[in-house]
mmCIF file with all atom_site columns, C-alpha atoms and ligand atoms in Angstrom:
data_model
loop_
_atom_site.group_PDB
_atom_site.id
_atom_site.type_symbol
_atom_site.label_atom_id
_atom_site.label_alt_id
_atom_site.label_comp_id
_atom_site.label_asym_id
_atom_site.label_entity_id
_atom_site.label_seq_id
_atom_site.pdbx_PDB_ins_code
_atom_site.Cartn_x
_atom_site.Cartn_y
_atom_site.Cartn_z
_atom_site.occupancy
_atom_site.B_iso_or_equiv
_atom_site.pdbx_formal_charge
_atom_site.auth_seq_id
_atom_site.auth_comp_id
_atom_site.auth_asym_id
_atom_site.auth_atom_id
_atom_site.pdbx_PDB_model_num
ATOM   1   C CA  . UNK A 1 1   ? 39.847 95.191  -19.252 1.00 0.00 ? 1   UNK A CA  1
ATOM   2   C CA  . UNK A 1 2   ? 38.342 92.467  -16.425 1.00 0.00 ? 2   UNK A CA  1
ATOM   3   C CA  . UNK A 1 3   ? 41.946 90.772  -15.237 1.00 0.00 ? 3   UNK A CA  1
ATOM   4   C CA  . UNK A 1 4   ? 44.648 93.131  -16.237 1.00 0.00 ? 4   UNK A CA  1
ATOM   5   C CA  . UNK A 1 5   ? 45.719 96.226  -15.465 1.00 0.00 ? 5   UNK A CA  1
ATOM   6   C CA  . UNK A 1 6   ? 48.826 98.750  -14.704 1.00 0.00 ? 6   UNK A CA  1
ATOM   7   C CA  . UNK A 1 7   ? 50.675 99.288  -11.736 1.00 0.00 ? 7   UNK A CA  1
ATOM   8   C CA  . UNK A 1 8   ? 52.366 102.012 -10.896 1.00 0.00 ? 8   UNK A CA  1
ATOM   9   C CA  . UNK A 1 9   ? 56.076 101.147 -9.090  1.00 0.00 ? 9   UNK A CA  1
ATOM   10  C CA  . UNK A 1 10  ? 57.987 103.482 -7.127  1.00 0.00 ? 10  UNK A CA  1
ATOM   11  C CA  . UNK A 1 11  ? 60.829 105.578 -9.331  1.00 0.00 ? 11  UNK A CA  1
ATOM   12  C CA  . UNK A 1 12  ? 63.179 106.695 -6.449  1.00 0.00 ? 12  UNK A CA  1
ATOM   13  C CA  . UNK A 1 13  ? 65.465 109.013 -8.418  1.00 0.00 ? 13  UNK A CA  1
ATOM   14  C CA  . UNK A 1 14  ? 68.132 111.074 -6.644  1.00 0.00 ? 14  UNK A CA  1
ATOM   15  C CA  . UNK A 1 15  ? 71.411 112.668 -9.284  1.00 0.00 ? 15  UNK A CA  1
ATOM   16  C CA  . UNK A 1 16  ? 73.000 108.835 -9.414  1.00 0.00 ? 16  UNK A CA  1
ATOM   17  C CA  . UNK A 1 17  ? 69.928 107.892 -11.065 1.00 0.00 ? 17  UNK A CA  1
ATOM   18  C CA  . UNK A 1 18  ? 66.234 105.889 -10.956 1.00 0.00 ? 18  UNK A CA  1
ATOM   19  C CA  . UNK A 1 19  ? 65.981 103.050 -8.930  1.00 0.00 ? 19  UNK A CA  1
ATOM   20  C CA  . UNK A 1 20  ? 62.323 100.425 -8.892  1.00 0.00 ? 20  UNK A CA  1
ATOM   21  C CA  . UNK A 1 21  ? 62.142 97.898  -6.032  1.00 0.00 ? 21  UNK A CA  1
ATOM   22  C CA  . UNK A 1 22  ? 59.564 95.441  -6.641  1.00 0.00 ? 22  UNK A CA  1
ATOM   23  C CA  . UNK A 1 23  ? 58.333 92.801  -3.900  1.00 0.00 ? 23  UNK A CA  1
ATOM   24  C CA  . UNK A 1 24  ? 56.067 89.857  -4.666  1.00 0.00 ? 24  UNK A CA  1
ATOM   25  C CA  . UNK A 1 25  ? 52.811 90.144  -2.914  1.00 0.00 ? 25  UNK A CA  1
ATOM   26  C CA  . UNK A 1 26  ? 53.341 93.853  -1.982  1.00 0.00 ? 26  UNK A CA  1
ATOM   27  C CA  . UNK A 1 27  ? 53.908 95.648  -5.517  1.00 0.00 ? 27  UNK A CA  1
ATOM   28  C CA  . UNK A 1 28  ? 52.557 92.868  -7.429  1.00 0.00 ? 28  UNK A CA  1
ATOM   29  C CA  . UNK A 1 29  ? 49.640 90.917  -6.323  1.00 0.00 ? 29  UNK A CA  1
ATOM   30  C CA  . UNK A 1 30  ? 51.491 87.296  -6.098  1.00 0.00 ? 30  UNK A CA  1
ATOM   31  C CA  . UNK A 1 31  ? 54.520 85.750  -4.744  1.00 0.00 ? 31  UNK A CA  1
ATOM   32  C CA  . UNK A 1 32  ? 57.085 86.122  -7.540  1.00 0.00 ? 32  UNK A CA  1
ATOM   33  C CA  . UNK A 1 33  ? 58.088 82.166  -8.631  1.00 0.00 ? 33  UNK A CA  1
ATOM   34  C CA  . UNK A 1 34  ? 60.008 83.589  -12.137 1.00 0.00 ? 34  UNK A CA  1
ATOM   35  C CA  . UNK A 1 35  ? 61.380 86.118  -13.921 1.00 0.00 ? 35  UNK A CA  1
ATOM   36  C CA  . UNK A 1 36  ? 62.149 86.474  -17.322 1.00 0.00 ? 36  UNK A CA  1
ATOM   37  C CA  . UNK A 1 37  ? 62.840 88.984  -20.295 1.00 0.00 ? 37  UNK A CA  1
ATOM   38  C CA  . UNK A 1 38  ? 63.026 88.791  -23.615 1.00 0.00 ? 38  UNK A CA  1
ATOM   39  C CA  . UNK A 1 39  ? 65.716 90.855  -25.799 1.00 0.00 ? 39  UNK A CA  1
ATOM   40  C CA  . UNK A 1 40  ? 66.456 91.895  -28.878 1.00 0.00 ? 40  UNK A CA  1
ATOM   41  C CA  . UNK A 1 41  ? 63.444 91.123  -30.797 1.00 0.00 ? 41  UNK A CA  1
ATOM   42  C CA  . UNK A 1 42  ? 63.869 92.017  -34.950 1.00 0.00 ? 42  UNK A CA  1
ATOM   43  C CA  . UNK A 1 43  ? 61.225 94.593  -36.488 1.00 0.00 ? 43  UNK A CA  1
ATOM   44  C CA  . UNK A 1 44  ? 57.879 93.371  -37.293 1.00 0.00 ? 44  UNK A CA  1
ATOM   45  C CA  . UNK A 1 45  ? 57.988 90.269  -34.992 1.00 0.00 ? 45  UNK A CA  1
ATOM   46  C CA  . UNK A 1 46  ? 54.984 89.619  -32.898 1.00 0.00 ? 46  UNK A CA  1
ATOM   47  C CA  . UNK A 1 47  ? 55.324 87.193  -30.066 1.00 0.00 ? 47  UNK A CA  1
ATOM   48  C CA  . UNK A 1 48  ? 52.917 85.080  -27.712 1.00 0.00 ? 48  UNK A CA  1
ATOM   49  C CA  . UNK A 1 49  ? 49.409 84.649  -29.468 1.00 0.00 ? 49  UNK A CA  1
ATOM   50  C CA  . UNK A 1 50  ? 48.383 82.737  -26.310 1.00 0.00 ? 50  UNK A CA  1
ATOM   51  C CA  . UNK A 1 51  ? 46.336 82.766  -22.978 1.00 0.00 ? 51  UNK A CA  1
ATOM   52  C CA  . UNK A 1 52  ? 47.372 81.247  -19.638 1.00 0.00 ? 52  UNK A CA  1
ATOM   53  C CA  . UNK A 1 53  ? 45.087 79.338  -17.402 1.00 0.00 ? 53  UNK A CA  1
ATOM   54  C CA  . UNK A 1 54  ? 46.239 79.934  -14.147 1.00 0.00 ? 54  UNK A CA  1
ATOM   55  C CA  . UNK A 1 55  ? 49.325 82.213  -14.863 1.00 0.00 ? 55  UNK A CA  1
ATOM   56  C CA  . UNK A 1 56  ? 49.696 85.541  -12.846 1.00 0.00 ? 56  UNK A CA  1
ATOM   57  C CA  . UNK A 1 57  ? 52.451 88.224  -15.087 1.00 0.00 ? 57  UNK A CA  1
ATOM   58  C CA  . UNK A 1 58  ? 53.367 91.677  -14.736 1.00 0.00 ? 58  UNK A CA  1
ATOM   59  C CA  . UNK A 1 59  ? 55.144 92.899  -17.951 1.00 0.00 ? 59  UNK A CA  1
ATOM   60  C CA  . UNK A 1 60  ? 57.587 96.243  -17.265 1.00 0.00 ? 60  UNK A CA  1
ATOM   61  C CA  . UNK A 1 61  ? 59.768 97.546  -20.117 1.00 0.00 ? 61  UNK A CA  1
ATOM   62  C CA  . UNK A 1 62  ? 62.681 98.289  -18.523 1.00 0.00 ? 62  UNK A CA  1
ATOM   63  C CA  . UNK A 1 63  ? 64.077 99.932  -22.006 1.00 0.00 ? 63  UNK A CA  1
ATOM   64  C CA  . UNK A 1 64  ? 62.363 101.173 -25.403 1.00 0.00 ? 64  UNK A CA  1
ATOM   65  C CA  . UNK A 1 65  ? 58.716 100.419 -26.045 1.00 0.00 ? 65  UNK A CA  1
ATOM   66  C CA  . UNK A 1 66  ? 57.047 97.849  -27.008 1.00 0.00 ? 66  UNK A CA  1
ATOM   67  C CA  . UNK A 1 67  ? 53.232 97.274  -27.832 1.00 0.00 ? 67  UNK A CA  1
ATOM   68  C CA  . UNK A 1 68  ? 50.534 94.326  -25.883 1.00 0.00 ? 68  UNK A CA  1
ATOM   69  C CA  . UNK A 1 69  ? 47.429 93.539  -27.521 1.00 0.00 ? 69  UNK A CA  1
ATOM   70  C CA  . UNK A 1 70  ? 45.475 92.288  -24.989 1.00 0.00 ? 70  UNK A CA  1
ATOM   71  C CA  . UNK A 1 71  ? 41.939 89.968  -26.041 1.00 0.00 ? 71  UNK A CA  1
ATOM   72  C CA  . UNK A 1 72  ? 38.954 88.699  -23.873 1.00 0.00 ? 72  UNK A CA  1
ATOM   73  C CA  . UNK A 1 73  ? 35.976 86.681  -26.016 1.00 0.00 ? 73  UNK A CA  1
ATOM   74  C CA  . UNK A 1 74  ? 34.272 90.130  -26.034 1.00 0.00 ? 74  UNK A CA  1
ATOM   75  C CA  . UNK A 1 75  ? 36.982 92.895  -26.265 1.00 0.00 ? 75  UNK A CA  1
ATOM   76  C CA  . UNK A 1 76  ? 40.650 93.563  -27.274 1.00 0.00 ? 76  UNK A CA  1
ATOM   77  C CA  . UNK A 1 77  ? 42.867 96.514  -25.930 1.00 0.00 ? 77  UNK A CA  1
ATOM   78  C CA  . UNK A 1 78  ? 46.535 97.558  -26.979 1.00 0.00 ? 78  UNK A CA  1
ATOM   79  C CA  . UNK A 1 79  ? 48.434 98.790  -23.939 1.00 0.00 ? 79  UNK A CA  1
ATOM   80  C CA  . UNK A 1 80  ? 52.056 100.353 -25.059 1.00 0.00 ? 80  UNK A CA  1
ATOM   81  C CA  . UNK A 1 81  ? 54.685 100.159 -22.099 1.00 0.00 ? 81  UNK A CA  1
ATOM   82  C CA  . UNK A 1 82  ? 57.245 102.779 -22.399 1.00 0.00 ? 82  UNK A CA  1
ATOM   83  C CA  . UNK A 1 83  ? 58.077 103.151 -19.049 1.00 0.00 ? 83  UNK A CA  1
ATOM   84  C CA  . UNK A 1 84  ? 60.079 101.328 -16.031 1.00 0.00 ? 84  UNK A CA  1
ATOM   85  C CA  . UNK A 1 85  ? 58.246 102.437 -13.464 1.00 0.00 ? 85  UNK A CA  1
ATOM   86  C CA  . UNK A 1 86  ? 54.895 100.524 -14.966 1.00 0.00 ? 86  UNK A CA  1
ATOM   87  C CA  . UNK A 1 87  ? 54.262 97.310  -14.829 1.00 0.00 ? 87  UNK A CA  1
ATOM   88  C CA  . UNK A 1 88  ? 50.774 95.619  -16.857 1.00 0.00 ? 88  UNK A CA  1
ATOM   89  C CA  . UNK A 1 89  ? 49.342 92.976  -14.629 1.00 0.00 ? 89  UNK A CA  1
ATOM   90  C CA  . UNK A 1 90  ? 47.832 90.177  -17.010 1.00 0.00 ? 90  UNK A CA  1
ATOM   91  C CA  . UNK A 1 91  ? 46.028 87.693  -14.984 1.00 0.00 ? 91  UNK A CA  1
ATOM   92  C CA  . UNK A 1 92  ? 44.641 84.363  -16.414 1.00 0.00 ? 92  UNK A CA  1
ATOM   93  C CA  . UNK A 1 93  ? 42.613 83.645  -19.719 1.00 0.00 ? 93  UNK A CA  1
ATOM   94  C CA  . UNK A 1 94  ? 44.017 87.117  -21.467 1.00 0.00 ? 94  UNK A CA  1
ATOM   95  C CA  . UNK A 1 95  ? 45.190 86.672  -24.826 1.00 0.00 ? 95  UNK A CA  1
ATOM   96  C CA  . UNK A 1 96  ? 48.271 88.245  -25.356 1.00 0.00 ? 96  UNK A CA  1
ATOM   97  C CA  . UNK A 1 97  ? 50.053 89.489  -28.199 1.00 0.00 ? 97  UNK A CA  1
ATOM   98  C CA  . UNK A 1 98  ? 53.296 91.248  -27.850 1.00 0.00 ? 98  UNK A CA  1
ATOM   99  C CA  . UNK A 1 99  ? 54.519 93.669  -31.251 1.00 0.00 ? 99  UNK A CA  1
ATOM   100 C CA  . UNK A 1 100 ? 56.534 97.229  -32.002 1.00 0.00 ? 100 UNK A CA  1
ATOM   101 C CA  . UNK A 1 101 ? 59.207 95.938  -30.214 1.00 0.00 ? 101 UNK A CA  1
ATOM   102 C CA  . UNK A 1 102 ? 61.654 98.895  -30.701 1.00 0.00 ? 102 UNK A CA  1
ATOM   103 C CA  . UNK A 1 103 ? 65.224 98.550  -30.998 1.00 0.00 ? 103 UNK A CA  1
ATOM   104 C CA  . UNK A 1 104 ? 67.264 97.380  -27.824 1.00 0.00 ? 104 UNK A CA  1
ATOM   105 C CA  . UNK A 1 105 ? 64.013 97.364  -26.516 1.00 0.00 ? 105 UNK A CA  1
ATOM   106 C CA  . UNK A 1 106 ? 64.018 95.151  -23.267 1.00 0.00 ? 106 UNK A CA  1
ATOM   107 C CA  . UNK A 1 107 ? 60.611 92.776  -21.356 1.00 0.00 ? 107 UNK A CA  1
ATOM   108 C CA  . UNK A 1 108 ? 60.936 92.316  -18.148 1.00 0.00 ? 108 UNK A CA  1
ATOM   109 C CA  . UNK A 1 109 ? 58.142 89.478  -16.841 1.00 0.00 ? 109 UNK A CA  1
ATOM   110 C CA  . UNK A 1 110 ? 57.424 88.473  -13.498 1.00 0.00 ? 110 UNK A CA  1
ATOM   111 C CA  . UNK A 1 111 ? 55.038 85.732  -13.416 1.00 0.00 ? 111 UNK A CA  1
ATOM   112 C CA  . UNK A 1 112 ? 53.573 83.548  -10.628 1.00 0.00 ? 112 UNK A CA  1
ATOM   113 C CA  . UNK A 1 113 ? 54.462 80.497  -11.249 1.00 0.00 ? 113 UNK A CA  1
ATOM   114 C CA  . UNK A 1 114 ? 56.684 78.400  -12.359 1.00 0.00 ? 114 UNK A CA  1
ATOM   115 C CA  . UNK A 1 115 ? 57.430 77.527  -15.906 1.00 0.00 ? 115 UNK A CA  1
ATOM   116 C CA  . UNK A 1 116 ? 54.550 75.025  -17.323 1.00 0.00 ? 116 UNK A CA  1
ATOM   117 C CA  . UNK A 1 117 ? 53.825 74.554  -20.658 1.00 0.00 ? 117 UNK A CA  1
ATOM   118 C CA  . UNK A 1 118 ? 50.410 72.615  -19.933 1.00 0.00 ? 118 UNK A CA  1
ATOM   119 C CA  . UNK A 1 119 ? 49.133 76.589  -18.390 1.00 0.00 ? 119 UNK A CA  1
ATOM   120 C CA  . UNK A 1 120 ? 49.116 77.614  -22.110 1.00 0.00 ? 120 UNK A CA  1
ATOM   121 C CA  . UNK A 1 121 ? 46.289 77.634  -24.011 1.00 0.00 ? 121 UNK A CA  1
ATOM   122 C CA  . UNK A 1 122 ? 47.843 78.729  -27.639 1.00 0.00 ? 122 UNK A CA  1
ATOM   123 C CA  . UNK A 1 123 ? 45.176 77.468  -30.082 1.00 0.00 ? 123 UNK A CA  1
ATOM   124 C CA  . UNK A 1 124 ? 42.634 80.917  -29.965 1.00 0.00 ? 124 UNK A CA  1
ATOM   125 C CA  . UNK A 1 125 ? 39.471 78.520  -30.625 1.00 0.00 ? 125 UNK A CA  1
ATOM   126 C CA  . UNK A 1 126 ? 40.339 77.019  -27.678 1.00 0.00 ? 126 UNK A CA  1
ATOM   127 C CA  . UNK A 1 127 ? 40.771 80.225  -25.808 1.00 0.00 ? 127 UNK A CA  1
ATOM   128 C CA  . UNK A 1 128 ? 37.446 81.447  -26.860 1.00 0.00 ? 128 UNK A CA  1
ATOM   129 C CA  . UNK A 1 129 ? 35.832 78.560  -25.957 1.00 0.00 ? 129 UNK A CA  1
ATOM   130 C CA  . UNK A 1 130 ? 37.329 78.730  -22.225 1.00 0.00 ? 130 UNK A CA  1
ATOM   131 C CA  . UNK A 1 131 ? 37.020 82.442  -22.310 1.00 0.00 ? 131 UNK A CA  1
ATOM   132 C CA  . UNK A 1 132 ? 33.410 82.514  -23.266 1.00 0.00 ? 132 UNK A CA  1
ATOM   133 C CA  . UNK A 1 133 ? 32.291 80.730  -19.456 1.00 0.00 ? 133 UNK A CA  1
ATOM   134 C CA  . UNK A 1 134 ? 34.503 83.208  -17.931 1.00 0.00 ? 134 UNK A CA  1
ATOM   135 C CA  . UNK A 1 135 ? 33.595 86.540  -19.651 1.00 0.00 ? 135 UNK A CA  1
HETATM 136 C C1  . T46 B 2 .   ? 53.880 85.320  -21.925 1.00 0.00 ? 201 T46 B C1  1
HETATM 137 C C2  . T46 B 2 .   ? 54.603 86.303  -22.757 1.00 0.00 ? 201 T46 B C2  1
HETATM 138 C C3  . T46 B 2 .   ? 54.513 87.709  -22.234 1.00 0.00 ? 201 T46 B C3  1
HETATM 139 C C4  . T46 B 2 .   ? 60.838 78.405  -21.264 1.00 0.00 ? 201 T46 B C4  1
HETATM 140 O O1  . T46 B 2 .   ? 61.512 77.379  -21.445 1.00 0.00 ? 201 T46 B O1  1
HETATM 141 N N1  . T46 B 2 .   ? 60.706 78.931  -19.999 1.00 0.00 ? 201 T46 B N1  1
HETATM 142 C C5  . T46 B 2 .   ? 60.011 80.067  -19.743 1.00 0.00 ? 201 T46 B C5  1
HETATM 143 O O2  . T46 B 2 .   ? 59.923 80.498  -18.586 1.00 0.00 ? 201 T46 B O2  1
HETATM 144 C C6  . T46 B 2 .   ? 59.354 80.722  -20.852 1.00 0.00 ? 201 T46 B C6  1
HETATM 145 C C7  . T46 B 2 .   ? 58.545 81.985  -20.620 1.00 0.00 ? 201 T46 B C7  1
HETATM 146 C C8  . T46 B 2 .   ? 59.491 80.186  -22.110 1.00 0.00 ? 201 T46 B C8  1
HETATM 147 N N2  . T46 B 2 .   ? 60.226 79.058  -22.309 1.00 0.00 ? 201 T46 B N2  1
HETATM 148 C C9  . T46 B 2 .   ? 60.370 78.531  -23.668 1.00 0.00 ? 201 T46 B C9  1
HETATM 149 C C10 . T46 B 2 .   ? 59.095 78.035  -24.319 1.00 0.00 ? 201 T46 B C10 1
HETATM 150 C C11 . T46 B 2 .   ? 59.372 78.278  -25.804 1.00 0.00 ? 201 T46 B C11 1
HETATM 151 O O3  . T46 B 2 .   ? 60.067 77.182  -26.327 1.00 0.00 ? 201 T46 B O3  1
HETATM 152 O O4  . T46 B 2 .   ? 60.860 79.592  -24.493 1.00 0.00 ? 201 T46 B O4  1
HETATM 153 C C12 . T46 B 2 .   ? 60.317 79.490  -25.793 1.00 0.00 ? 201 T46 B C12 1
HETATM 154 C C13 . T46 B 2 .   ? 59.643 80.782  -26.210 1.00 0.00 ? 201 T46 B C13 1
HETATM 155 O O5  . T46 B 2 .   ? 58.438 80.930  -25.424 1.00 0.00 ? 201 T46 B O5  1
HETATM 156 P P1  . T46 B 2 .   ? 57.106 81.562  -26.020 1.00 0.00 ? 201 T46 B P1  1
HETATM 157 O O6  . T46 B 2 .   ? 57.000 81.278  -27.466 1.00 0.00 ? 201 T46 B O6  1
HETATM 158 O O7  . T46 B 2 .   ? 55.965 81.158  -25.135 1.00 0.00 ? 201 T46 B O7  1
HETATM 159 O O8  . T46 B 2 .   ? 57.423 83.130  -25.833 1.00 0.00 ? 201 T46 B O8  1
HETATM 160 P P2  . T46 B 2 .   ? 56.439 84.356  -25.995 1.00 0.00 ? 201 T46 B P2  1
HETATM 161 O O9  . T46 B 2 .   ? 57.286 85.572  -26.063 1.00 0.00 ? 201 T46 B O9  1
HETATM 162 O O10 . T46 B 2 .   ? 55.450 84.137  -27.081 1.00 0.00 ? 201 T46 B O10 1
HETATM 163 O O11 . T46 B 2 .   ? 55.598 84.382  -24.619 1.00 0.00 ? 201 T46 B O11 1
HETATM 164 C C14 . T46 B 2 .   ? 56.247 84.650  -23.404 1.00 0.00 ? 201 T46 B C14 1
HETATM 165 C C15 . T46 B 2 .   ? 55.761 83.688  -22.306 1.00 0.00 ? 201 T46 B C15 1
HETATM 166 O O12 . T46 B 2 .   ? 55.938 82.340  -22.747 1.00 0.00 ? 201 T46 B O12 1
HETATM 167 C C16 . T46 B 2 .   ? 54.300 83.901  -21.976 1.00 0.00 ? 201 T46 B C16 1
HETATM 168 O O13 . T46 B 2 .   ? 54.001 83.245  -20.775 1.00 0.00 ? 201 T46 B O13 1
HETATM 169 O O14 . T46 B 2 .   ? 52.863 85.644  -21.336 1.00 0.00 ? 201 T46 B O14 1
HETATM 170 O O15 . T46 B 2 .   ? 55.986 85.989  -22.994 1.00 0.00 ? 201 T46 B O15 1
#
């Protein structure tokens, strides 16, 4: 889908184990401003239900699985992350919904900016209204 998209990290693994370095505007395509992660989320939760205007992310589940429906004015896409090594890039005006969080599962998000809770858009008429002169 237009704006998002996975990137592939490097797994250096040697017998003590897997390392991923990541560096802002070299793995991912922004200066990193803030991480974040979220833990520990109980069975049948779905998070976000929002869009960002200007935000830059990269989602990597660093343990378990976890599911990200991902929504445009014209098409929707569920990506499942599984894997440390690969991140999803979700760049602005994406819906996102985040579900199947599996047990001890763990989200790592690096995101371009700072936190800003005027970014958001989290009412979906809204969002298809914006999205519609983007998409
Ligand atoms: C996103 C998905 C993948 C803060 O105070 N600082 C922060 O940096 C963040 C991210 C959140 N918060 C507060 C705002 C809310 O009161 O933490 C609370 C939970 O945030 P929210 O309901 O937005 O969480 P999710 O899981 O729905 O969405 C989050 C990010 O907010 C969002 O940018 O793309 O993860």
């Amino acid at each position: 889908m237009f704006n998002t998209g996975l990137l592939k990290f490097r797994d250096i693994n040697d017998k003590y184990g897997h390392l991923t370095p990541i560096e802002g505007k070299i793995d991912v395509p922004f200066e990193i401003k803030r991480i974040y992660y979220i833990t520990r989320v109980q069975e049948g939760v779905t998070r976000g239900f929002h869009s960002h205007r200007k935000l830059h992310q990269v989602l990597i589940c660093l343990n378990g699985s976890v599911n990200i429906r991902l929504r445009n004015s014209n098409d929707e896409e569920v990506v499942q992350l599984n894997d440390p090594s690969i991140g999803l890039y979700i760049g602005p005006l994406i819906w996102r919904e985040m579900f199947d969080f599996t047990e001890g599962s763990v989200l790592l998000v690096l995101a371009s900016e700072y936190y800003d809770e005027s970014d958001y858009i989290r009412n979906h008429d809204f969002y298809l209204e914006e999205a519609r002169k983007r998409f």
